[in-house]
mmCIF file of C-alpha atoms in Angstrom:
data_model
loop_
_atom_site.group_PDB
_atom_site.id
_atom_site.type_symbol
_atom_site.label_atom_id
_atom_site.label_comp_id
_atom_site.label_asym_id
_atom_site.label_seq_id
_atom_site.Cartn_x
_atom_site.Cartn_y
_atom_site.Cartn_z
ATOM 1 C CA MET B 265 50.881 -63.820 111.823
ATOM 2 C CA SER B 266 49.321 -60.538 112.121
ATOM 3 C CA GLY B 267 46.142 -61.128 114.024
ATOM 4 C CA THR B 268 44.093 -60.397 110.924
ATOM 5 C CA GLU B 269 44.754 -63.689 109.208
ATOM 6 C CA THR B 270 42.091 -65.455 107.186
ATOM 7 C CA GLY B 271 41.190 -69.192 107.192
ATOM 8 C CA ALA B 272 43.640 -69.789 104.254
ATOM 9 C CA ASP B 273 46.442 -68.089 106.424
ATOM 10 C CA VAL B 274 45.568 -70.210 109.354
ATOM 11 C CA ARG B 275 45.865 -73.367 107.238
ATOM 12 C CA ALA B 276 49.114 -72.143 105.621
ATOM 13 C CA LYS B 277 50.521 -71.515 108.969
ATOM 14 C CA ALA B 278 49.613 -75.127 110.076
ATOM 15 C CA GLU B 279 51.292 -76.476 107.164
ATOM 16 C CA LEU B 280 54.414 -74.403 107.460
ATOM 17 C CA ASP B 281 54.651 -75.394 111.233
ATOM 18 C CA ALA B 282 54.404 -79.006 110.026
ATOM 19 C CA LEU B 283 57.144 -78.593 107.487
ATOM 20 C CA MET B 284 59.247 -77.032 110.231
ATOM 21 C CA GLY B 285 58.646 -79.732 112.741
ATOM 22 C CA SER B 286 59.461 -82.523 110.091
ATOM 23 C CA PHE B 287 62.690 -80.654 109.167
ATOM 24 C CA MET B 288 63.815 -80.441 112.854
ATOM 25 C CA ASP B 289 62.738 -84.019 113.501
ATOM 26 C CA ALA B 290 64.730 -85.394 110.513
ATOM 27 C CA PHE B 291 67.949 -85.203 112.590
ATOM 28 C CA THR B 292 66.850 -86.839 115.734
ATOM 29 C CA ASN B 293 68.627 -89.953 116.620
ATOM 30 C CA THR B 294 67.673 -90.187 120.265
ATOM 31 C CA GLY B 295 67.041 -93.656 121.852
ATOM 32 C CA GLY B 296 68.649 -95.483 119.066
ATOM 33 C CA ARG B 297 66.279 -94.050 116.482
ATOM 34 C CA PRO B 298 67.722 -93.720 113.143
ATOM 35 C CA PRO B 299 67.644 -90.216 111.783
ATOM 36 C CA ARG B 300 64.865 -89.529 109.114
ATOM 37 C CA LEU B 301 67.017 -87.363 106.594
ATOM 38 C CA HIS B 302 64.702 -88.330 103.782
ATOM 39 C CA ALA B 303 62.322 -85.821 105.304
ATOM 40 C CA VAL B 304 64.449 -83.076 104.330
ATOM 41 C CA ARG B 305 63.965 -83.746 100.618
ATOM 42 C CA GLU B 306 60.273 -83.944 101.340
ATOM 43 C CA VAL B 307 60.096 -80.495 102.786
ATOM 44 C CA PHE B 308 62.259 -78.829 100.410
ATOM 45 C CA ILE B 309 61.988 -77.949 96.692
ATOM 46 C CA PRO B 310 64.521 -79.837 94.749
ATOM 47 C CA GLN B 311 66.635 -76.815 94.269
ATOM 48 C CA GLY B 312 66.580 -75.899 97.710
ATOM 49 C CA MET B 313 69.544 -73.977 99.397
ATOM 50 C CA ILE B 314 70.815 -74.376 102.994
ATOM 51 C CA ILE B 315 73.213 -71.805 104.242
ATOM 52 C CA MET B 316 75.417 -71.896 107.331
ATOM 53 C CA ASN B 317 76.462 -68.363 108.354
ATOM 54 C CA LEU B 318 79.699 -68.523 110.003
ATOM 55 C CA PRO B 319 81.880 -65.377 111.243
ATOM 56 C CA GLU B 320 84.301 -66.051 108.346
ATOM 57 C CA GLY B 321 81.569 -66.065 105.726
ATOM 58 C CA PRO B 322 78.625 -68.157 104.634
ATOM 59 C CA VAL B 323 78.808 -71.743 103.593
ATOM 60 C CA VAL B 324 76.247 -72.464 100.849
ATOM 61 C CA TYR B 325 74.890 -76.060 100.401
ATOM 62 C CA ASP B 326 72.451 -77.582 97.920
ATOM 63 C CA LEU B 327 70.578 -80.512 99.580
ATOM 64 C CA ASP B 328 73.013 -83.262 98.603
ATOM 65 C CA ALA B 329 76.060 -81.500 99.999
ATOM 66 C CA PHE B 330 74.081 -80.547 103.331
ATOM 67 C CA LEU B 331 72.902 -84.065 103.949
ATOM 68 C CA ALA B 332 75.881 -86.200 103.070
ATOM 69 C CA PRO B 333 78.033 -85.035 106.153
ATOM 70 C CA ARG B 334 74.919 -85.179 108.372
ATOM 71 C CA GLN B 335 74.116 -88.538 107.346
ATOM 72 C CA ALA B 336 77.490 -89.895 108.279
ATOM 73 C CA MET B 337 77.688 -88.109 111.605
ATOM 74 C CA LEU B 338 74.289 -89.187 112.753
ATOM 75 C CA THR B 339 74.784 -92.741 111.848
ATOM 76 C CA ASP B 340 78.625 -93.545 112.452
ATOM 77 C CA GLY B 341 78.543 -92.844 116.256
ATOM 78 C CA THR B 342 79.992 -89.293 115.924
ATOM 79 C CA LEU B 343 76.708 -87.528 116.917
ATOM 80 C CA THR B 344 74.293 -89.561 119.217
ATOM 81 C CA GLU B 345 71.327 -88.786 121.120
ATOM 82 C CA PHE B 346 70.721 -85.769 119.127
ATOM 83 C CA SER B 347 67.786 -83.618 118.670
ATOM 84 C CA GLU B 348 66.886 -80.140 117.867
ATOM 85 C CA TRP B 349 63.688 -78.232 118.372
ATOM 86 C CA GLU B 350 62.116 -74.763 117.794
ATOM 87 C CA THR B 351 61.909 -72.593 120.798
ATOM 88 C CA ALA B 352 60.219 -69.548 119.160
ATOM 89 C CA GLU B 353 59.222 -68.377 115.702
ATOM 90 C CA ARG B 354 57.523 -65.684 113.805
ATOM 91 C CA THR B 355 55.943 -66.600 110.597
ATOM 92 C CA GLU B 356 54.883 -64.015 107.824
ATOM 93 C CA ILE B 357 52.611 -65.303 104.946
ATOM 94 C CA PHE B 358 52.196 -63.413 101.732
ATOM 95 C CA GLY B 359 50.133 -65.263 99.368
ATOM 96 C CA SER B 360 52.147 -67.989 97.842
ATOM 97 C CA VAL B 361 55.343 -67.135 99.632
ATOM 98 C CA ALA B 362 56.219 -67.059 103.317
ATOM 99 C CA HIS B 363 59.117 -66.249 105.672
ATOM 100 C CA ARG B 364 59.804 -67.663 109.077
ATOM 101 C CA TYR B 365 62.306 -66.530 111.739
ATOM 102 C CA SER B 366 62.994 -69.362 114.300
ATOM 103 C CA ALA B 367 65.189 -69.825 117.527
ATOM 104 C CA TYR B 368 66.051 -73.281 118.108
ATOM 105 C CA GLY B 369 67.681 -75.489 120.806
ATOM 106 C CA LYS B 370 69.749 -78.608 120.301
ATOM 107 C CA SER B 371 71.373 -81.229 122.424
ATOM 108 C CA GLY B 372 73.353 -84.519 122.127
ATOM 109 C CA ARG B 373 76.641 -86.259 122.400
ATOM 110 C CA ARG B 374 79.341 -85.394 119.978
ATOM 111 C CA ASP B 375 82.206 -87.916 120.265
ATOM 112 C CA GLY B 376 80.830 -88.943 123.662
ATOM 113 C CA THR B 377 80.742 -85.553 125.189
ATOM 114 C CA TRP B 378 77.284 -84.099 126.123
ATOM 115 C CA PHE B 379 76.472 -80.661 124.545
ATOM 116 C CA GLU B 380 73.557 -78.232 124.523
ATOM 117 C CA GLY B 381 73.255 -75.134 122.295
ATOM 118 C CA GLY B 382 70.939 -73.304 119.917
ATOM 119 C CA GLY B 383 70.839 -70.651 117.457
ATOM 120 C CA ARG B 384 68.680 -68.925 114.764
ATOM 121 C CA LYS B 385 67.126 -69.985 111.502
ATOM 122 C CA THR B 386 65.507 -67.893 108.750
ATOM 123 C CA THR B 387 63.447 -69.989 106.232
ATOM 124 C CA GLN B 388 61.876 -69.089 102.966
ATOM 125 C CA PHE B 389 58.822 -71.033 101.736
ATOM 126 C CA VAL B 390 56.917 -71.241 98.508
ATOM 127 C CA ARG B 391 53.562 -72.764 97.718
ATOM 128 C CA THR B 392 53.862 -75.289 94.859
ATOM 129 C CA PRO B 393 51.360 -77.530 93.241
ATOM 130 C CA GLU B 394 52.043 -80.090 95.746
ATOM 131 C CA GLY B 395 51.682 -77.654 98.745
ATOM 132 C CA TRP B 396 54.064 -75.515 100.750
ATOM 133 C CA ARG B 397 57.890 -76.328 100.576
ATOM 134 C CA MET B 398 61.079 -74.731 101.805
ATOM 135 C CA SER B 399 63.164 -73.146 99.245
ATOM 136 C CA ALA B 400 65.886 -71.771 101.327
ATOM 137 C CA MET B 401 67.177 -71.773 104.875
ATOM 138 C CA ALA B 402 70.059 -69.963 106.606
ATOM 139 C CA TRP B 403 71.250 -70.505 110.164
ATOM 140 C CA THR B 404 73.758 -69.491 112.601
ATOM 141 C CA ASP B 405 74.490 -71.184 116.020
ATOM 142 C CA ALA B 406 74.370 -68.935 118.983
#
């Protein structure tokens, strides 16, 4: 935010912070906790798009295509003790649209081997009659 934000901007920023927190927390399965992937549908508009940007080109998912393999990995023992969290962010709010640039960290066990990593996300938000929602997200691992 710019430093000249209004009360409405401050409230919007708090709502956007909560949406991002819910998104990141949805994948956590530490301490035997089941992931809460239903939260992804709660924070996105139904037509939401999630894009993984790889060196060979972007992979574009709708919510179903994004969630299905993650549900499997997070519940079948492939990916355990997993969590990811935002380490830095910059959010810009323009009326009923907003954009957020995020850095994130992540850690867990994949096939029993501990890993740590991180990357960058860019997220677009729209204000709906129900409140702010994510409309699109793109990410790249570092």
